[in-house]
Each structure stands twice: as structure tokens, then as C-alpha cells.
Short mmCIF file of C-alpha atoms in Angstrom, two decimals:
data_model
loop_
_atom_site.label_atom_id
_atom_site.label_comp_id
_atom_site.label_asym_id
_atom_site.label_seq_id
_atom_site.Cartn_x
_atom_site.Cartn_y
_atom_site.Cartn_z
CA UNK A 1 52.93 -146.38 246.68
CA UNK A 2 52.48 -149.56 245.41
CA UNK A 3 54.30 -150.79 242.71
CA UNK A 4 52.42 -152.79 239.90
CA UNK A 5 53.05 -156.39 239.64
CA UNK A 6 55.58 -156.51 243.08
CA UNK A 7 55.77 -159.93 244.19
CA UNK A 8 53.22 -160.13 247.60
CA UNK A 9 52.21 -162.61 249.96
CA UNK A 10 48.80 -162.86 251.63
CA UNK A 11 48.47 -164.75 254.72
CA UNK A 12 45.62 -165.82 256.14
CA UNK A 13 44.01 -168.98 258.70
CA UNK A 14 43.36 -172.34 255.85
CA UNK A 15 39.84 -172.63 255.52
CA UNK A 16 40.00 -175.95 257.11
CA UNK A 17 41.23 -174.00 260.63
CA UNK A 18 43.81 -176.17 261.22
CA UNK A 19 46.57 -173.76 260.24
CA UNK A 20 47.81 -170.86 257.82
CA UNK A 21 47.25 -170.07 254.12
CA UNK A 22 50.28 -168.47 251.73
CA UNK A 23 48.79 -166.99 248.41
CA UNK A 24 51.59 -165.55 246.37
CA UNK A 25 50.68 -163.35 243.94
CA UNK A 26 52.81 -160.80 241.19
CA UNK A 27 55.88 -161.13 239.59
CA UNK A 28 58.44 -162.86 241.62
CA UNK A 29 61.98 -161.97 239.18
CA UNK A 30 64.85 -160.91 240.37
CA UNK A 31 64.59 -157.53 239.20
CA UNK A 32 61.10 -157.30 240.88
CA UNK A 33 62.81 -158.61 244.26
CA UNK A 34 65.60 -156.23 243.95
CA UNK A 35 63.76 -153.17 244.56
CA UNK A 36 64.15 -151.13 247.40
CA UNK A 37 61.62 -152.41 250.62
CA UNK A 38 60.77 -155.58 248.92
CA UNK A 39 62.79 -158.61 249.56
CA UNK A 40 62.89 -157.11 253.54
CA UNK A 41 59.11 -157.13 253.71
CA UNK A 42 58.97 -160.64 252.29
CA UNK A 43 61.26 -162.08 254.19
CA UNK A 44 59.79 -160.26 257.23
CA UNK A 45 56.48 -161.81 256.33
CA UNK A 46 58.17 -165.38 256.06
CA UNK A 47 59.51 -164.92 259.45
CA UNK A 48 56.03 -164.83 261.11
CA UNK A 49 55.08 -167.86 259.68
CA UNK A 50 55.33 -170.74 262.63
CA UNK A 51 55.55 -173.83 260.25
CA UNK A 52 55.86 -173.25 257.01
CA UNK A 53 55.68 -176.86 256.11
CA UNK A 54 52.13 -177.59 257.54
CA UNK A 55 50.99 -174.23 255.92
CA UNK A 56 48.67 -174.23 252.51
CA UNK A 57 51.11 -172.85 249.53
CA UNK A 58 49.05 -171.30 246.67
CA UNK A 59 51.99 -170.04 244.24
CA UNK A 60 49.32 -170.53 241.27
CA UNK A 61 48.24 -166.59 240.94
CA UNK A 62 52.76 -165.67 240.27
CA UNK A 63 52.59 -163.85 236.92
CA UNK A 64 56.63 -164.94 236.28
CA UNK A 65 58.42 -166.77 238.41
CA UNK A 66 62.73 -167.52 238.20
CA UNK A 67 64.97 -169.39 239.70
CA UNK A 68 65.42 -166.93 242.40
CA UNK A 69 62.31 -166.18 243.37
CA UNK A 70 61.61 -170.25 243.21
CA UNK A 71 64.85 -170.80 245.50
CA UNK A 72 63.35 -168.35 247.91
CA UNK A 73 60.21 -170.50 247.95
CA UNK A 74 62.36 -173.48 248.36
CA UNK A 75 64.67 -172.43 251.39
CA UNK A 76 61.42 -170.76 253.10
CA UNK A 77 60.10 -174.97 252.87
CA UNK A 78 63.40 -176.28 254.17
CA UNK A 79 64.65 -177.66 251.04
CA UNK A 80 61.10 -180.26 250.65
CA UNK A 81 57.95 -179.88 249.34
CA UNK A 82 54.96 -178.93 251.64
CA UNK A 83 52.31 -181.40 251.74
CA UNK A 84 49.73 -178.72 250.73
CA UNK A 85 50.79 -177.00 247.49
CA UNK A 86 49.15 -175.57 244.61
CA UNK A 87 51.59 -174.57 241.35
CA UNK A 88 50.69 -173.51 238.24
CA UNK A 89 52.09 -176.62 235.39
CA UNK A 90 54.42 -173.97 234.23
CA UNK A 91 56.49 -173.65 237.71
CA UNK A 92 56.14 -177.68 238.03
CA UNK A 93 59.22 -177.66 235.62
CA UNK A 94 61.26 -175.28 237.74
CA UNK A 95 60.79 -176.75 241.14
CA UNK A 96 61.61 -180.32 240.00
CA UNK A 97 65.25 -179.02 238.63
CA UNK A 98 65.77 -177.17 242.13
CA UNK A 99 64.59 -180.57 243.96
CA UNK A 100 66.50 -182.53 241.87
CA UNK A 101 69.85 -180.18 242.71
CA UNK A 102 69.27 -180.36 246.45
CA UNK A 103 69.25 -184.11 246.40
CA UNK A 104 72.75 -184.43 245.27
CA UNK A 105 75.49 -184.70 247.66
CA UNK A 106 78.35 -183.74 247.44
CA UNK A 107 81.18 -186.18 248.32
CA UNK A 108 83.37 -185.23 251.42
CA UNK A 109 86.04 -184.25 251.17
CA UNK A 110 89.04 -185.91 253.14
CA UNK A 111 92.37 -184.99 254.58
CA UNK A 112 94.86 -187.01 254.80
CA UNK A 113 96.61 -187.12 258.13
CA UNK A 114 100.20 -186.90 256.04
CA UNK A 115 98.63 -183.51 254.74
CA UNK A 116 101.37 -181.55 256.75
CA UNK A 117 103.97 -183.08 255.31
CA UNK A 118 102.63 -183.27 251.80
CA UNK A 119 102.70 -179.90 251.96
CA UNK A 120 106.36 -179.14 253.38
CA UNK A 121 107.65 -181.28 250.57
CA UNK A 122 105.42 -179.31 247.88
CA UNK A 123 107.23 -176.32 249.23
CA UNK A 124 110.60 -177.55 249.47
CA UNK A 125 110.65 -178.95 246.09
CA UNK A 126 109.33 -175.79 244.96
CA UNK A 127 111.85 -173.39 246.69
CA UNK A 128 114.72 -175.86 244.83
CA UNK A 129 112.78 -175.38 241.69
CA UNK A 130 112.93 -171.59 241.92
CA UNK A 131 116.61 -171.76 242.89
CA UNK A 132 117.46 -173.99 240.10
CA UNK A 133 115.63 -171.32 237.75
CA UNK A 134 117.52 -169.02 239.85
CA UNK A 135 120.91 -170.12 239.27
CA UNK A 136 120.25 -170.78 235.41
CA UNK A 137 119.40 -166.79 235.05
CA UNK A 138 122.44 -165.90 236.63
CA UNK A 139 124.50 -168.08 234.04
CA UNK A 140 122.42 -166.33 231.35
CA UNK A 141 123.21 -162.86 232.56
CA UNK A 142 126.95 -164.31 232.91
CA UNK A 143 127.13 -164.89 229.22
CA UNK A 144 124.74 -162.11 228.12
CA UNK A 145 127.97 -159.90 229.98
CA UNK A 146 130.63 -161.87 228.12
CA UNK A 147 128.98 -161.37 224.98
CA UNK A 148 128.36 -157.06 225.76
CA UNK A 149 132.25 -157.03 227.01
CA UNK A 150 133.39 -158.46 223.73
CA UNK A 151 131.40 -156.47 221.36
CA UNK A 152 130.11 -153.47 223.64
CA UNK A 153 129.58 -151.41 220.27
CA UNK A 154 126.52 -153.40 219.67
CA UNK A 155 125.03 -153.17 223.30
CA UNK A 156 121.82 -151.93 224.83
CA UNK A 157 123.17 -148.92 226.01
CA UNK A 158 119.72 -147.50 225.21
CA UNK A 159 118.40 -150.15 227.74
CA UNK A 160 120.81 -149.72 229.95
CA UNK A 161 120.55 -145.44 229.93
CA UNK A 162 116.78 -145.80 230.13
CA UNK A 163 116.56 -148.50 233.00
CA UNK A 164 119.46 -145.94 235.20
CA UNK A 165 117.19 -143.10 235.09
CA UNK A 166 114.05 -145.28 236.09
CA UNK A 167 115.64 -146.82 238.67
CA UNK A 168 118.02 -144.45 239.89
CA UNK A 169 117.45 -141.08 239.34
CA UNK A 170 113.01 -140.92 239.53
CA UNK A 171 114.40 -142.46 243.03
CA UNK A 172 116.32 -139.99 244.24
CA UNK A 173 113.00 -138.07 245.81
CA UNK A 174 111.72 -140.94 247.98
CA UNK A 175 115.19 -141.55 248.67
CA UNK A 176 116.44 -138.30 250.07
CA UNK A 177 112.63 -137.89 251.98
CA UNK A 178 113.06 -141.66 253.94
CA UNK A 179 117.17 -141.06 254.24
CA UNK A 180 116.33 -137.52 255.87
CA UNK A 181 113.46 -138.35 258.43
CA UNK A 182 115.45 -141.57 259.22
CA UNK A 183 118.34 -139.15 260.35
CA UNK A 184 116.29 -136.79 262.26
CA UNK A 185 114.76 -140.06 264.59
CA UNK A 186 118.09 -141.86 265.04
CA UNK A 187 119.97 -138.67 266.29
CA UNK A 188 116.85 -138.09 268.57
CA UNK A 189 116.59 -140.76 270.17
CA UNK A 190 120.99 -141.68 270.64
CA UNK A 191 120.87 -137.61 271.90
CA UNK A 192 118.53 -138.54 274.46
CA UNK A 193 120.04 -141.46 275.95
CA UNK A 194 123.86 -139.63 275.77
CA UNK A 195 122.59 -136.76 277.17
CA UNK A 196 121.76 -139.23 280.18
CA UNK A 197 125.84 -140.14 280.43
CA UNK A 198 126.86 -136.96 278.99
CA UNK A 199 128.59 -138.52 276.06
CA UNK A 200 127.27 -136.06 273.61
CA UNK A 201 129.87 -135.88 271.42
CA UNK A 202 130.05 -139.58 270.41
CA UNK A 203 126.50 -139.05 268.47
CA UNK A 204 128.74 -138.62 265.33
CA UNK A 205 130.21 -142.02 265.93
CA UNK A 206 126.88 -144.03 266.23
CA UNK A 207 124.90 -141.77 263.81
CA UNK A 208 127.95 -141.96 261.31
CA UNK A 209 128.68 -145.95 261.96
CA UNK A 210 124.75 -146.84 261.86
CA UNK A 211 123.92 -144.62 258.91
CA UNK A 212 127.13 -144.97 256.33
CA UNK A 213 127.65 -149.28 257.24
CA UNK A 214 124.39 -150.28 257.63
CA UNK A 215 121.00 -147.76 257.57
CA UNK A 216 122.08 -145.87 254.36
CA UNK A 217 122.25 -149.65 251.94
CA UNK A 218 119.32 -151.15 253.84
CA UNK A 219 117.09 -148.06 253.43
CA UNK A 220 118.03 -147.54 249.64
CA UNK A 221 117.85 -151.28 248.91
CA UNK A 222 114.40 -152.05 250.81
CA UNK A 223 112.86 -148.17 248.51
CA UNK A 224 114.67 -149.62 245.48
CA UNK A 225 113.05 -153.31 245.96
CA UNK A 226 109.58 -151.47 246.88
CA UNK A 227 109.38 -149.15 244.11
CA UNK A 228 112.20 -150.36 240.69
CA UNK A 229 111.58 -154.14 241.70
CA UNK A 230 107.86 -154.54 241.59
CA UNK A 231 108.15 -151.83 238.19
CA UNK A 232 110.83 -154.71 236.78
CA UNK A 233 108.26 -157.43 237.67
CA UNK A 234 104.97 -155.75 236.47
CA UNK A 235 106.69 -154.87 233.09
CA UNK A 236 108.09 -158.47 232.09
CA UNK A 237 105.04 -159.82 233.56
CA UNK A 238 102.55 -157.61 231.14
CA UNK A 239 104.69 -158.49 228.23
CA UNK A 240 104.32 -162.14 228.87
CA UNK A 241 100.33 -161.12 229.10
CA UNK A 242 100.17 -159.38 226.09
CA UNK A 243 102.85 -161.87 224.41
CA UNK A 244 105.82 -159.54 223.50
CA UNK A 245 108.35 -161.82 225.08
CA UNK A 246 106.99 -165.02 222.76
CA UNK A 247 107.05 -161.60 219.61
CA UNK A 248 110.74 -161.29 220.64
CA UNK A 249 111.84 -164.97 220.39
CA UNK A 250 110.00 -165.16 217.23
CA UNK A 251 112.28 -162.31 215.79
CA UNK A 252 115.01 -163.81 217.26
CA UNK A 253 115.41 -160.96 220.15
CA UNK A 254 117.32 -162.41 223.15
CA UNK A 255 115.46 -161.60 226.34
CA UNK A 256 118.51 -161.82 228.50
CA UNK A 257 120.40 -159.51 226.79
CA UNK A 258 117.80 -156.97 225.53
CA UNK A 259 115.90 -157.29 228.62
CA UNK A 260 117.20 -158.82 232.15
CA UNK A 261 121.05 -157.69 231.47
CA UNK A 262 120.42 -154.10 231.38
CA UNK A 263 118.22 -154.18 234.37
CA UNK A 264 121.10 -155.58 235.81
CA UNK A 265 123.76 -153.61 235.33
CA UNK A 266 121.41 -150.28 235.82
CA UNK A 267 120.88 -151.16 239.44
CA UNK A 268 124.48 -152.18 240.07
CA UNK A 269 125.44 -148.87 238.55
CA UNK A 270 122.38 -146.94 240.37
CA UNK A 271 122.17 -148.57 243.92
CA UNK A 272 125.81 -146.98 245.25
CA UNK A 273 125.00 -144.12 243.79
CA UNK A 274 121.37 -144.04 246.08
CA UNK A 275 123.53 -145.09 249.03
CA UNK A 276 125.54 -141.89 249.40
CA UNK A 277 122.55 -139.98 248.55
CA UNK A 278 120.80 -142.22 250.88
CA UNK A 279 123.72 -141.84 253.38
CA UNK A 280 124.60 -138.24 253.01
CA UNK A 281 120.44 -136.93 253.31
CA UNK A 282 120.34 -139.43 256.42
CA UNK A 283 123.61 -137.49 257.88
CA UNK A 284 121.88 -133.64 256.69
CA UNK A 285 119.10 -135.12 259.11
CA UNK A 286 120.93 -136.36 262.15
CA UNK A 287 122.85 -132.91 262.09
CA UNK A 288 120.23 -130.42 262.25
CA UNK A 289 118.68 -132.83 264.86
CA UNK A 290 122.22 -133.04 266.89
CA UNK A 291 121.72 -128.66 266.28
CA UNK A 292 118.61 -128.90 267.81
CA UNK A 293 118.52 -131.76 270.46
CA UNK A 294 122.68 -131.20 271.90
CA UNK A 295 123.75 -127.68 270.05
CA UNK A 296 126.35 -129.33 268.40
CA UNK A 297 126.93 -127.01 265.13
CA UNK A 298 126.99 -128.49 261.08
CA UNK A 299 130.95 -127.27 261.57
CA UNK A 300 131.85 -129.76 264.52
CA UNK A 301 129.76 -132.59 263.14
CA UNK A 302 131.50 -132.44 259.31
CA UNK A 303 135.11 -131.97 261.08
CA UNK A 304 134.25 -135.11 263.74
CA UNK A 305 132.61 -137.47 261.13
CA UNK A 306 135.90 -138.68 259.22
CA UNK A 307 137.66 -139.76 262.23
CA UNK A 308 134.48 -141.31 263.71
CA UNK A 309 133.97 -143.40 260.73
CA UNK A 310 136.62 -145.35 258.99
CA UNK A 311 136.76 -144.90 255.28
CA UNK A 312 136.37 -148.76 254.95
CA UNK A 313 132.86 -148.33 256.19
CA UNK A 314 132.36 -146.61 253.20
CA UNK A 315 133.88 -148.76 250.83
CA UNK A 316 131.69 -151.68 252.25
CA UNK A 317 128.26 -149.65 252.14
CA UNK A 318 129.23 -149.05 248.41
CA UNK A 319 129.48 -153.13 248.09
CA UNK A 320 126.61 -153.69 250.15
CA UNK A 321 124.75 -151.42 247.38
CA UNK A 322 126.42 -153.11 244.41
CA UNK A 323 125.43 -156.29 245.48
CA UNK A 324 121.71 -155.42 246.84
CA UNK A 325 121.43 -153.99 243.13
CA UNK A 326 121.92 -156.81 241.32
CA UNK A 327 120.27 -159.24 243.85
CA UNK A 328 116.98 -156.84 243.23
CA UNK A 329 117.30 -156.89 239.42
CA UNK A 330 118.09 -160.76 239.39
CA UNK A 331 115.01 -161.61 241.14
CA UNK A 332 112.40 -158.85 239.72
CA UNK A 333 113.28 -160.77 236.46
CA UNK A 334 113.27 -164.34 237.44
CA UNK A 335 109.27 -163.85 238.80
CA UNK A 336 108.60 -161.53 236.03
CA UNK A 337 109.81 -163.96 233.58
CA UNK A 338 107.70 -166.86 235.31
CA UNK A 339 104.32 -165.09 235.65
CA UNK A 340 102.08 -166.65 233.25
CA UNK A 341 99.45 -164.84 230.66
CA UNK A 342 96.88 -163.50 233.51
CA UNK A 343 96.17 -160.44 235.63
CA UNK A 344 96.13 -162.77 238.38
CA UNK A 345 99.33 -164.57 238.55
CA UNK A 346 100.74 -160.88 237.33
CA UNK A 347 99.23 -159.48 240.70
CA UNK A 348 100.96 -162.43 242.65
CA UNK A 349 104.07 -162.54 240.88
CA UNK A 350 104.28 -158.82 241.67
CA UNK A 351 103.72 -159.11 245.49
CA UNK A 352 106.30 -161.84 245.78
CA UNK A 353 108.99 -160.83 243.65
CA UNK A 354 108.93 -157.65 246.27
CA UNK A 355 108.53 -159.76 249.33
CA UNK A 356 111.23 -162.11 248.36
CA UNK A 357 113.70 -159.21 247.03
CA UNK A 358 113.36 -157.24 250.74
CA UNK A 359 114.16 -160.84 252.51
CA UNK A 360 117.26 -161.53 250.00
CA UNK A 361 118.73 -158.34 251.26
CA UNK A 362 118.42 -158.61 254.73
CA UNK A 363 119.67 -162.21 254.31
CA UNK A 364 122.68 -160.38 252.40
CA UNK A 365 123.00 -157.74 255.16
CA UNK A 366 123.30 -160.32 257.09
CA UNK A 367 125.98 -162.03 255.50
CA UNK A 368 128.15 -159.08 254.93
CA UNK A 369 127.41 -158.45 259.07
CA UNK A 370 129.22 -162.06 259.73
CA UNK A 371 132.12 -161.60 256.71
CA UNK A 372 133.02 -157.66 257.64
CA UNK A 373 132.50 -158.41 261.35
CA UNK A 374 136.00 -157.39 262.34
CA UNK A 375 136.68 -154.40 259.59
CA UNK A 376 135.74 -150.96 260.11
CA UNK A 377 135.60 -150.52 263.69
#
């Protein structure tokens, strides 16, 4: 059915013979091109045209004609005016402004051969920058802790109670899921290779050493950074956006104590607590995979796992936990508090405050690997 007033082209031989005739006719707006069938059939059209440029344009019978329709026109010429074209005065305006556009070039744009380095010392500076900023939040949350531990009746507790239950106990579910199917994998695949030897029984010392020193922290700190770190970022970061923190100053509200302090000492309070969950739903795993995979009962497992593991172990996963809490909380605030007011820097703020916390750890795991590497074994 045809469609009153669609843009059409008629082509036919010139009159003179000596090549093709283009007579445009309708309304040739972008809601008339938009329709369904139309801008294919056109541009099918324009593709059996052999040269458009020697060809006799008649664009004189177009009802309406806008920019998009014209630029259509204009690319179908090669970005010039055919010799043989007829316009009505009104379109004379429009094509002059889109000839007038593609005669301006733009100037190129060059690279400087140093461009490599002018970029590694953009990023160096900046990593110094952030660690400056770093360092001066930690000596706010310093004194922000002097002043609780002096006058602790006037503290956030409320903060403080609020931020334990976000961060520690709404994470006890993902927790105990990751902890548990962790434990079912690592006893599966150690049972396979000690079945090999028949060393059977020493699964409870690598599944106990491996979970309780190093899997249990790691897993809970990585969750924790993942799930509390980007919430920590995404909050201080929408308050910046909708201008609470500058509300706060105003009323004389100190952010580091009403804000990044309890944070802090929530996830140094919550993050041992998530490693022996962590830990102990890891263990639940590897035992009813030992059960299954070796037939070594719950009853031989609980009675080996004390004397396969050292108590230090446990003393330094409860560190490791301490000290991934805080280095989580410390950095969620210091990107939250530099996002600036706009859903953009918010959503990249966000992404590297989580990136950065999950690298901080494992550079901390890392470090506690080289201090503790001759305790617990």
C-alpha cells in the first residue's frame, strides 16, 4: 500500500540520451524515512545508479525536505554538487550550510613520539597522588579513633551496629554458599591425587592447612570486597551526587567520624568473624566430600583436624581477616569520597574501588605469606 507523501525516486534515461534522470518527489523527513521498507528501497534505488554525478537531479517536486533527507542527497553526490541540478530556492539554503560543513577540515591530530612516556608519568604521579590521599585518610581515621576511645559515650555506635549487620551478617549467605562448594572441589580433587599414593589420610592436613591459613581469609575478603566494598563506594559516592556530604560539613558533621570510622571498625569487627564461618562451611564441605570420595567419616576428620593444623594457623587467618577488613573499608571510602557529582564517575569509582580492594588483599596475602613463612607448619 502506498503511503501518502513517502519520499520516492523516479529514474529514468535524460532526455538528452546521454545518461540518467533522478526526480525526487514527497516528503523526504526523517520521520517519513524512518518507516518500515523505505530508506532500504531508496537506498536500493541509489545503488543502481552508475554515476550519480553525471546524472540529471530534479529535487524541485520534495514537499519538505531536512537535514537528513538533504545529507542523504549529499553523500549519494559524493560530498559535491552535480553539474545538472534543479532545487527548489527553499532547499538552496539547506544545501549551502551542508557544503559549507564538508569543506572544513579538521586539523590532524598528532602524537607525539614521547606519548608513551607522557603517559607512564601521568600514571605514576597519579598512583602517588592517590597514596598521598591514601595515607592522609588513614591519619583521619587515626584521630577519628582517638577521639571515640576518649569519649566512646558520644560515638556512632548506631553507625557502627548498622554498618556490622550490612557487612557482616546479610554476608553470611554468600559466604557459607562459596566457603561450602570451595570445600567440596578442593577435597575432590587432593582425594584423587592421594588416592594415587595412598596417602588418604593426610587430606585433613592439606584441606585443613589450605582452608583455615589461606582459602578461608582470601575467599571472605575477595565476597566482602565484591559485595560491602562496592555498597561502601556507591553510598559515599551518591551522597557526594546528591550533595549530603557538602549538607554535613555545612552542619558541622565530621565525615570521618560519622561516616568512614564506623565502616572501619565494622569490617575489622565483621571480617574474622566471616573467616571462621568462611573456614568452618569450607571444612563441612571438604568432609562430606572426604565421606564420599575416601569414606573417611565426620568422626575421624573432627578428631584428625587439631593435630593437622596448628592453632597458630588460626590465630593468623583471624589477622589476615582483621587486616583485609580494614584495608577494604579504607579504600571503599577513599574512591567513594573522591567520586565527583555524576553517574559517571560514580559508575567508575565503583568498578575501581572493587578492583583495587581485591588486588590490595592479595598484595596483603602476600605479605603475610613472606612474614608468617616459617610459623604454623
Amino acid at each position: 500500500m502506498q503511503i501518502e507523501n513517502a519520499p520516492t525516486l523516479t529514474i529514468q534515461h535524460s532526455a538528452s540520451g546521454a545518461g540518467q534522470s533522478v526526480v525526487a518527489n514527497g516528503v523526504w523527513q526523517v520521520h517519513a524515512l524512518s518507516r518500515r521498507g523505505t530508506l532500504k528501497g531508496i537506498t536500493r534505488q541509489l545503488a543502481t545508479l552508475k554515476d550519480k554525478g553525471a546524472c540529471d537531479w530534479d529535487l524541485s517536486g520534495i514537499e519538505s525536505l531536512d537535514h537528513i533527507g538533504a545529507q542523504m542527497f549529499w553523500n549519494a553526490w559524493h560530498k559535491k554538487r552535480p553539474p545538472h541540478l534543479k532545487l527548489d530556492p527553499r532547499q538552496e539554503d539547506l544545501f549551502a550550510r551542508i557544503e559549507k560543513a564538508s569543506s572544513i577540515k579538521l586539523a590532524r591530530h598528532r602524537v607525539s613520539p614521547l606519548h608513551w612516556i607522557i603517559t607512564l608519568g601521568g600514571g605514576i604521579l597519579n598512583f602517588f597522588e592517590h597514596l598521598r590521599a591514601f595515607v592522609g585518610l588513614i591519619g583521619v581515621v587515626v584521630q577519628d579513633l582517638g577521639r571515640f576511645v576518649r569519649r566512646p559515650q558520644t560515638g556512632p555506635w548506631r553507625e557502627i551496629s548498622a554498618n556490622i549487620y550490612h557487612s557482616g551478617f546479610q554476608a553470611l549467605g554468600i559466604t557459607a554458599m562459596v566457603g561450602f562448594l570451595i570445600g567440596i572441589v578442593l577435597s575432590y580433587l587432593s582425594s584423587q591425587q592421594l588416592r594415587m599414593f595412598g596417602g588418604d589420610i593426610y587430606l585433613v592436613n592439606i584441606l585443613g592447612m589450605a582452608v583455615i591459613r589461606e582459602l578461608g581469609p582470601m575467599l571472605a575478603a575477595i565476597l566482602v570486597a565484591g559485595r560491602s566494598g562496592s555498597s561502601i563506594t556507591a553510598q559515599l559516592g551518591v551522597m557526594r551526587v546528591t550533595e549530603e556530604l557538602d549538607a554535613m560539613l555545612v552542619m558541622g558533621i565530621s565525615h570521618g567520624y560519622r561516616l568512614i570510622m564506623p565502616k572501619v571498625i565494622a569490617l575489622a569487627i565483621s571480617m574474622p568473624l566471616l573467616v571462621v564461618w568462611t573456614d568452618a562451611m569450607a571444612l563441612i564441605g571438604g568432609m562430606v566430600s572426604a565421606k564420599i570420595e575416601l569414606n573417611l567419616s565426620f568422626r575421624y576428620f573432627i578428631q584428625k583436624l587439631p593435630d593437622a593444623v596448628p592453632y597458630v594457623n588460626y590465630t593468623i587467618g583471624l589477622l589476615k581477616g582483621v587486616t583485609f577488613g580494614v584495608l577494604i573499608a579504607l579504600i571503599a571510602c577513599h574512591f567513594g569520597l573522591r567520586i565527583k557529582a555524576n553517574t559517571e564517575s560514580l559508575g567508575r569509582g565503583t568498578t575501581t574501588s572493587v578492583v583495587t580492594a581485591i588486588t590490595v588483599v592479595i598484595l596483603a596475602d602476600a605479605v603475610y605469606a613472606i612474614i608468617f613463612s616459617g610459623v604454623g607448619f
